Amino acid sequence: MTGTGKHPDRYPGAAAQPTLDSWQEGPHNRWAFAHLGELIPTAAVTRRFPATPAGTTERLETLGMQGLRQRLEESYTDAFLVIQGNQVIAEYYRPGFAPDDLHLVMSISKSLCGLVIGALVDSGEIDPSARAVDYVPELIGSAYDGPSVQAVLDMAVAVDYREDYLDPASEVQTHDRSAGWRTRRDGDPTDTYAFLTTLTGPGSTGEPARFQYCSANTDVLAWIIERVTGLRYADALAKYLWSRIGADRDATITVDAAGFGFANGGVSCTARDLARVGRLMLDGGKGPGGRVASEAWVRAILAGGDPDAMEDSSFTALHPGGSYTRQWWCTGNERGNVTGIGIHGQYLWLDPLSDTVIVQLSTWPEPDSDELHALQNTLLLDVSYAMDGIGNTGKESKENAA
């Protein structure tokens, strides 16, 4: 059974874990009573019940954009938030959704993982030039036997993995089933660790490196994080990121049968707390609770990756100079917009020119849509330009507060 860090005995895999029939019995209950959510679905009991009734918070007029509410509704928006400096400029929540509600952010989760990797690179615990298998030898013989940690970060690994969310035969759906996101089928790997070891492919994408979007890469990074810290990924995410951004609420992450957090897409949080991650980025990697990543790590993200690697990416249809680096999407446009993106319409959008963070969390009917991506990207860019007209009042208030 694969381990989960320096102390795998503390976190047994699925074969050693209690079942629904045994978790209340000793010695299983020593583990189960502290990890019940990994055995039985749980509901949150929030520490701050929202004072504002769901769906009634709306402040959009500040942006001076005609038809903004309609554009949000057309893109199935659940939460929309614009923050400049430390000042909330605009905010919207659909009826039935409140500011304190958690929302699944899908693959924005990848960008959060990239920041944790950055913290561990800065501390010297991870060498981005080292091979992934130097940290996780269980991956020897897989597609990850050869590529560097940096290649995994930049999605520059050639893997036999189809990111087709609607095809039951695709690897991404097998990945989901192994992680507990879909009903298991006979022959499916028992958990995410086991799934990752099954992935084949040449590994190297050639010279120059080629971009291949693959959700499995992020879970490999999370496994590396577990291995070097001795923590479960959920705990590492809390220690190195969430505890340092000044979050109002705990985030959640889905876990599989082995207790492994679904790093590539399983995080849920509030729009306001997600905006704090964006604020951290524009503040050079430092949050109210301490530094997460170095300024150099953040600058490398904001500077963008290699556009030549993106030849076959649909992202460049919207952003011709686009690139991907360290688990973030970089538009390469004149404003230097950088974003975390998740399927079904999740965006954490950074606009460095106006010191603005925009969060848009949606529930598109389908995972991917060229039409809705275009609609949402145009909206985010329009808001970025609108912020130029408003000025850097938020930035000034932040500096005054300092």
Coordinates of C-alpha atoms in Angstrom, one line a residue:
M1 CA 0.0 0.0 0.0
T2 CA 1.4 3.4 -0.8
G3 CA 2.3 5.9 1.9
T4 CA 1.3 9.5 2.4
G5 CA 4.5 11.2 3.7
K6 CA 7.2 10.6 6.2
H7 CA 4.9 8.7 8.5
P8 CA 2.7 6.5 6.3
D9 CA 1.9 4.3 9.3
R10 CA -0.2 7.2 10.8
Y11 CA -2.4 7.3 7.7
P12 CA -3.2 3.8 6.6
G13 CA -4.5 3.2 3.1
A14 CA -7.9 1.9 2.2
A15 CA -7.0 -1.7 2.9
A16 CA -6.2 -1.0 6.6
Q17 CA -9.0 1.6 7.2
P18 CA -12.1 0.9 9.1
T19 CA -15.3 0.1 7.2
L20 CA -18.8 1.3 7.8
D21 CA -19.3 -1.8 9.9
S22 CA -16.1 -1.5 12.0
W23 CA -15.3 2.1 12.5
Q24 CA -17.0 2.4 15.9
E25 CA -14.9 -0.5 17.3
G26 CA -11.4 -0.4 18.8
P27 CA -8.7 0.1 17.6
H28 CA -10.4 1.5 14.4
N29 CA -12.2 4.2 16.4
R30 CA -8.9 5.8 17.4
W31 CA -8.6 6.9 13.8
A32 CA -12.2 7.1 12.7
F33 CA -13.5 9.4 15.4
A34 CA -11.1 12.1 14.2
H35 CA -11.7 11.4 10.5
L36 CA -15.3 10.6 10.2
G37 CA -15.8 12.7 7.2
E38 CA -13.6 10.3 5.2
L39 CA -16.0 7.5 5.9
I40 CA -19.5 9.1 6.1
P41 CA -20.7 12.2 4.2
T42 CA -20.8 15.2 6.5
A43 CA -22.6 18.6 6.4
A44 CA -20.9 21.7 7.7
V45 CA -22.1 23.5 10.8
T46 CA -20.8 27.0 10.1
R47 CA -19.2 29.1 12.8
R48 CA -20.7 32.3 11.4
F49 CA -24.3 32.0 10.2
P50 CA -24.7 34.6 7.4
A51 CA -26.4 37.7 8.6
T52 CA -27.4 38.6 5.1
P53 CA -30.2 36.4 3.6
A54 CA -29.0 34.4 0.7
G55 CA -29.1 36.1 -2.7
T56 CA -29.8 39.6 -1.4
T57 CA -26.2 41.0 -1.4
E58 CA -25.7 42.9 -4.5
R59 CA -23.5 45.9 -5.1
L60 CA -22.7 46.3 -8.8
E61 CA -23.4 50.0 -9.6
T62 CA -19.9 51.1 -8.6
L63 CA -18.5 49.6 -11.7
G64 CA -20.7 51.7 -13.9
M65 CA -21.3 48.8 -16.4
Q66 CA -24.7 48.7 -18.0
G67 CA -26.3 45.2 -18.1
L68 CA -23.8 43.7 -15.7
R69 CA -26.4 41.8 -13.7
Q70 CA -27.8 40.3 -16.9
R71 CA -24.3 39.2 -18.0
L72 CA -23.8 37.5 -14.7
E73 CA -27.1 35.7 -15.0
E74 CA -26.3 34.6 -18.6
S75 CA -23.1 33.0 -17.4
Y76 CA -24.9 31.1 -14.5
T77 CA -23.0 33.1 -11.9
D78 CA -23.5 32.1 -8.3
A79 CA -21.0 34.5 -6.8
F80 CA -19.1 37.6 -8.2
L81 CA -16.7 39.7 -6.2
V82 CA -14.4 42.6 -7.2
I83 CA -11.7 43.7 -4.7
Q84 CA -9.2 46.5 -5.3
G85 CA -6.6 46.7 -2.6
N86 CA -8.6 45.8 0.5
Q87 CA -11.8 47.5 -0.7
V88 CA -14.8 45.6 -2.0
I89 CA -15.8 47.4 -5.1
A90 CA -18.6 45.1 -6.4
E91 CA -20.4 42.0 -5.1
Y92 CA -23.2 39.8 -6.3
Y93 CA -24.7 36.5 -5.1
R94 CA -27.5 34.7 -6.9
P95 CA -30.8 34.0 -5.0
G96 CA -30.2 31.0 -2.7
F97 CA -26.5 31.5 -2.4
A98 CA -25.0 33.6 0.5
P99 CA -21.6 35.3 1.0
D100 CA -20.7 32.7 3.7
D101 CA -21.6 29.7 1.5
L102 CA -18.8 27.4 0.3
H103 CA -18.6 26.9 -3.5
L104 CA -16.7 24.1 -5.3
V105 CA -13.8 25.9 -7.2
M106 CA -12.9 22.9 -9.3
S107 CA -9.4 23.3 -10.9
I108 CA -8.7 26.6 -9.2
S109 CA -7.7 24.0 -6.6
K110 CA -4.6 23.4 -8.8
S111 CA -3.5 27.0 -8.4
L112 CA -3.7 26.6 -4.6
C113 CA -1.5 23.5 -4.9
G114 CA 1.0 25.5 -6.9
L115 CA 1.3 28.0 -4.1
V116 CA 2.0 25.2 -1.6
I117 CA 4.7 23.8 -3.9
G118 CA 6.1 27.3 -4.0
A119 CA 6.3 27.5 -0.3
L120 CA 8.2 24.2 -0.1
V121 CA 10.6 25.2 -3.0
D122 CA 11.4 28.4 -1.1
S123 CA 12.1 26.5 2.1
G124 CA 14.4 24.1 0.2
E125 CA 12.3 21.0 0.8
I126 CA 11.5 20.6 -2.9
D127 CA 13.9 21.0 -5.7
P128 CA 11.9 21.8 -8.9
S129 CA 14.7 20.4 -11.1
A130 CA 14.6 17.0 -9.3
R131 CA 12.6 14.2 -10.8
A132 CA 9.1 13.5 -9.4
V133 CA 10.1 9.9 -8.7
D134 CA 13.0 11.2 -6.5
Y135 CA 10.2 12.1 -4.0
V136 CA 7.7 9.4 -4.8
P137 CA 9.4 6.2 -5.9
E138 CA 6.1 4.5 -6.2
L139 CA 5.7 6.3 -9.6
I140 CA 8.8 4.5 -11.0
G141 CA 7.7 2.9 -14.3
S142 CA 4.8 5.3 -14.8
A143 CA 4.7 8.4 -17.1
Y144 CA 6.2 10.4 -14.2
D145 CA 9.4 8.3 -14.2
G146 CA 11.7 11.0 -15.7
P147 CA 9.9 14.3 -15.8
S148 CA 11.0 17.0 -13.3
V149 CA 8.8 18.5 -10.6
Q150 CA 8.9 21.7 -12.7
A151 CA 7.6 19.8 -15.7
V152 CA 4.7 18.5 -13.6
L153 CA 4.0 22.0 -12.3
D154 CA 3.9 23.4 -15.9
M155 CA 1.8 20.6 -17.3
A156 CA 4.7 19.6 -19.6
V157 CA 4.4 15.8 -19.1
A158 CA 3.3 13.5 -21.9
V159 CA 0.7 11.3 -20.3
D160 CA -1.8 8.8 -21.8
Y161 CA -4.6 10.7 -20.1
R162 CA -7.8 12.1 -21.8
E163 CA -9.3 15.1 -20.0
D164 CA -12.7 14.4 -21.5
Y165 CA -15.2 15.0 -18.7
L166 CA -18.1 13.5 -20.6
D167 CA -16.6 10.2 -21.8
P168 CA -16.9 7.4 -19.2
A169 CA -14.0 5.6 -20.8
S170 CA -11.6 8.6 -20.4
E171 CA -8.8 8.6 -17.8
V172 CA -10.2 11.7 -16.1
Q173 CA -13.4 9.8 -15.3
T174 CA -11.4 6.8 -14.0
H175 CA -9.5 9.4 -11.9
D176 CA -12.8 10.7 -10.6
R177 CA -14.0 7.2 -9.7
S178 CA -10.8 6.4 -7.8
A179 CA -11.2 9.6 -5.9
G180 CA -14.8 8.9 -4.9
W181 CA -16.4 11.4 -7.3
R182 CA -18.2 8.8 -9.3
T183 CA -19.5 5.3 -8.7
R184 CA -16.6 2.8 -8.8
R185 CA -16.4 0.2 -11.5
D186 CA -14.9 -3.2 -11.3
G187 CA -11.2 -3.0 -11.9
D188 CA -10.9 0.7 -10.9
P189 CA -7.9 1.6 -8.7
T190 CA -8.7 1.6 -5.1
D191 CA -7.7 5.2 -4.5
T192 CA -5.9 8.1 -6.1
Y193 CA -2.4 6.9 -5.2
A194 CA -3.1 3.6 -6.9
F195 CA -4.6 5.4 -9.9
L196 CA -1.5 7.6 -10.4
T197 CA 0.8 4.6 -10.6
T198 CA -1.2 3.2 -13.5
L199 CA -0.6 6.2 -15.8
T200 CA 1.6 5.5 -18.8
G201 CA 3.1 7.7 -21.5
P202 CA 6.6 8.9 -22.6
G203 CA 6.8 11.5 -19.9
S204 CA 9.0 13.7 -21.9
T205 CA 7.2 16.1 -24.2
G206 CA 10.3 16.8 -26.3
E207 CA 12.3 20.0 -26.9
P208 CA 10.9 22.5 -26.5
A209 CA 8.5 21.1 -23.9
R210 CA 4.9 20.9 -24.9
F211 CA 1.9 21.7 -22.7
Q212 CA -0.6 18.9 -22.0
Y213 CA -3.4 19.7 -19.5
C214 CA -3.7 16.8 -17.2
S215 CA -5.4 16.8 -13.8
A216 CA -3.3 13.9 -12.6
N217 CA -0.3 16.2 -12.5
T218 CA -1.7 18.2 -9.6
D219 CA -2.3 15.0 -7.6
V220 CA 1.3 14.0 -8.2
L221 CA 2.4 17.4 -6.8
A222 CA 0.1 16.8 -3.8
W223 CA 1.7 13.4 -3.2
I224 CA 5.1 15.0 -3.3
I225 CA 3.9 17.6 -0.8
E226 CA 2.8 14.8 1.5
R227 CA 6.1 13.0 1.1
V228 CA 8.3 15.9 2.1
T229 CA 6.1 17.3 4.9
G230 CA 4.8 14.2 6.5
L231 CA 1.3 15.8 6.4
R232 CA -1.8 14.8 4.6
Y233 CA -2.4 17.1 1.7
A234 CA -5.4 18.7 3.4
D235 CA -3.3 19.6 6.4
A236 CA -0.4 20.9 4.3
L237 CA -2.9 23.1 2.4
A238 CA -4.1 24.5 5.7
K239 CA -0.6 24.9 7.2
Y240 CA 1.2 26.5 4.2
L241 CA -1.7 28.5 2.6
W242 CA -5.1 28.7 4.2
S243 CA -3.9 29.6 7.7
R244 CA -2.0 32.6 6.3
I245 CA -4.5 34.4 4.1
G246 CA -6.8 35.6 6.9
A247 CA -9.7 33.4 5.8
D248 CA -13.1 33.9 7.4
R249 CA -14.0 30.3 7.0
D250 CA -12.4 26.9 6.8
A251 CA -12.2 25.5 3.3
T252 CA -13.0 21.9 2.6
I253 CA -11.5 19.3 0.2
T254 CA -12.9 16.0 -0.9
V255 CA -10.9 12.9 0.1
D256 CA -10.8 9.4 -1.3
A257 CA -10.8 6.0 0.4
A258 CA -7.2 6.5 1.5
G259 CA -7.8 10.0 2.9
F260 CA -6.0 11.7 0.1
G261 CA -7.3 15.2 -0.7
F262 CA -8.4 15.7 -4.3
A263 CA -5.8 18.4 -5.0
N264 CA -6.7 18.9 -8.6
G265 CA -10.3 20.0 -8.1
G266 CA -11.8 19.2 -4.7
V267 CA -11.5 22.5 -2.8
S268 CA -14.6 24.4 -1.7
C269 CA -14.5 27.9 -0.1
T270 CA -16.2 31.2 -0.1
A271 CA -15.8 33.8 -2.8
R272 CA -14.4 36.2 -0.2
D273 CA -11.7 33.8 1.0
L274 CA -10.8 32.9 -2.6
A275 CA -10.3 36.6 -3.3
R276 CA -7.9 36.6 -0.4
V277 CA -5.7 34.1 -2.3
G278 CA -5.7 36.6 -5.2
R279 CA -4.8 39.4 -2.8
L280 CA -1.9 37.3 -1.6
M281 CA -0.7 37.0 -5.2
L282 CA -0.9 40.7 -5.9
D283 CA 0.9 41.4 -2.5
G284 CA 3.9 39.4 -3.6
G285 CA 3.1 36.1 -1.8
K286 CA 2.6 37.5 1.7
G287 CA -0.7 37.2 3.6
P288 CA -2.0 38.5 6.9
G289 CA -0.9 35.3 8.6
G290 CA 2.6 35.3 7.1
R291 CA 4.4 34.6 3.8
V292 CA 3.2 31.8 1.6
A293 CA 5.5 32.0 -1.4
S294 CA 8.5 34.2 -2.2
E295 CA 8.1 37.3 -4.3
A296 CA 10.3 35.6 -6.9
W297 CA 7.8 32.7 -7.1
V298 CA 4.9 35.0 -7.6
R299 CA 6.7 37.2 -10.1
A300 CA 7.5 34.1 -12.1
I301 CA 3.7 33.3 -12.3
L302 CA 2.7 36.9 -13.2
A303 CA 5.4 37.0 -15.8
G304 CA 3.9 33.9 -17.6
G305 CA 5.2 30.7 -19.0
D306 CA 6.3 29.7 -22.5
P307 CA 3.6 30.7 -25.1
D308 CA 5.3 28.4 -27.6
A309 CA 4.4 25.4 -25.5
M310 CA 0.6 26.1 -25.9
E311 CA 0.3 25.3 -29.6
D312 CA -2.5 22.9 -29.2
S313 CA -4.3 24.6 -26.3
S314 CA -7.8 26.0 -26.6
F315 CA -6.8 28.7 -24.1
T316 CA -4.9 30.5 -26.8
A317 CA -8.0 30.9 -28.9
L318 CA -9.2 33.4 -26.3
H319 CA -5.7 34.6 -25.3
P320 CA -3.3 34.3 -28.3
G321 CA -0.2 35.1 -26.1
G322 CA -1.4 32.8 -23.4
S323 CA 0.8 30.4 -21.3
Y324 CA 0.7 28.1 -18.3
T325 CA 3.1 28.0 -15.4
R326 CA 3.2 26.7 -11.8
Q327 CA -0.5 25.7 -12.0
W328 CA -1.8 29.1 -13.2
W329 CA -3.1 30.4 -16.5
C330 CA -1.4 33.5 -17.9
T331 CA -3.3 35.5 -20.6
G332 CA -0.2 37.2 -22.0
N333 CA -2.4 40.3 -22.8
E334 CA -1.4 43.9 -22.3
R335 CA -2.8 44.0 -18.8
G336 CA -0.9 40.9 -17.6
N337 CA -4.0 39.1 -16.4
V338 CA -3.4 35.8 -14.7
T339 CA -6.1 33.4 -13.6
G340 CA -7.0 30.2 -11.9
I341 CA -9.7 28.4 -13.9
G342 CA -12.1 25.6 -13.1
I343 CA -14.6 23.8 -15.2
H344 CA -18.3 24.8 -15.0
G345 CA -17.2 28.5 -14.8
Q346 CA -14.8 29.1 -11.9
Y347 CA -12.4 32.0 -12.2
L348 CA -9.9 33.7 -9.9
W349 CA -8.8 36.6 -12.0
L350 CA -5.9 38.9 -11.2
D351 CA -5.5 42.4 -12.8
P352 CA -2.1 43.7 -11.6
L353 CA -2.5 47.1 -13.4
S354 CA -5.4 48.1 -11.3
D355 CA -4.4 46.1 -8.2
T356 CA -7.7 44.2 -8.6
V357 CA -8.9 40.6 -7.8
I358 CA -12.1 39.3 -9.4
V359 CA -13.8 36.1 -8.3
Q360 CA -16.5 34.6 -10.5
L361 CA -18.0 31.2 -9.4
S362 CA -20.6 29.7 -11.6
T363 CA -22.5 26.5 -12.4
W364 CA -22.5 26.1 -16.2
P365 CA -24.7 23.3 -17.3
E366 CA -21.7 21.6 -19.0
P367 CA -18.1 21.3 -17.9
D368 CA -16.6 23.3 -20.8
S369 CA -18.2 25.7 -23.3
D370 CA -16.3 27.9 -25.8
E371 CA -19.3 30.3 -25.8
L372 CA -19.4 30.6 -22.0
H373 CA -15.7 30.9 -21.7
A374 CA -15.7 33.7 -24.2
L375 CA -18.6 35.4 -22.4
Q376 CA -17.0 35.1 -19.0
N377 CA -13.5 36.1 -20.2
T378 CA -14.9 39.2 -21.9
L379 CA -16.7 40.1 -18.8
L380 CA -13.6 39.8 -16.6
L381 CA -11.6 41.8 -19.0
D382 CA -14.3 44.5 -19.2
V383 CA -14.3 44.7 -15.4
S384 CA -10.5 45.0 -15.4
Y385 CA -10.7 48.0 -17.7
A386 CA -13.6 49.5 -15.7
M387 CA -11.3 49.4 -12.6
D388 CA -8.9 51.8 -14.4
G389 CA -11.7 54.4 -14.4
I390 CA -12.4 53.8 -10.7
G391 CA -8.8 54.3 -9.8
N392 CA -6.6 52.7 -7.2
T393 CA -8.7 53.7 -4.2
G394 CA -8.4 50.3 -2.7
K395 CA -4.7 50.2 -3.1
E396 CA -4.4 53.6 -1.4
S397 CA -6.6 52.4 1.6
K398 CA -4.4 49.3 1.9
E399 CA -1.2 51.5 2.0
N400 CA -2.8 53.9 4.6
A401 CA -3.8 50.9 6.7
A402 CA -0.2 49.7 6.6

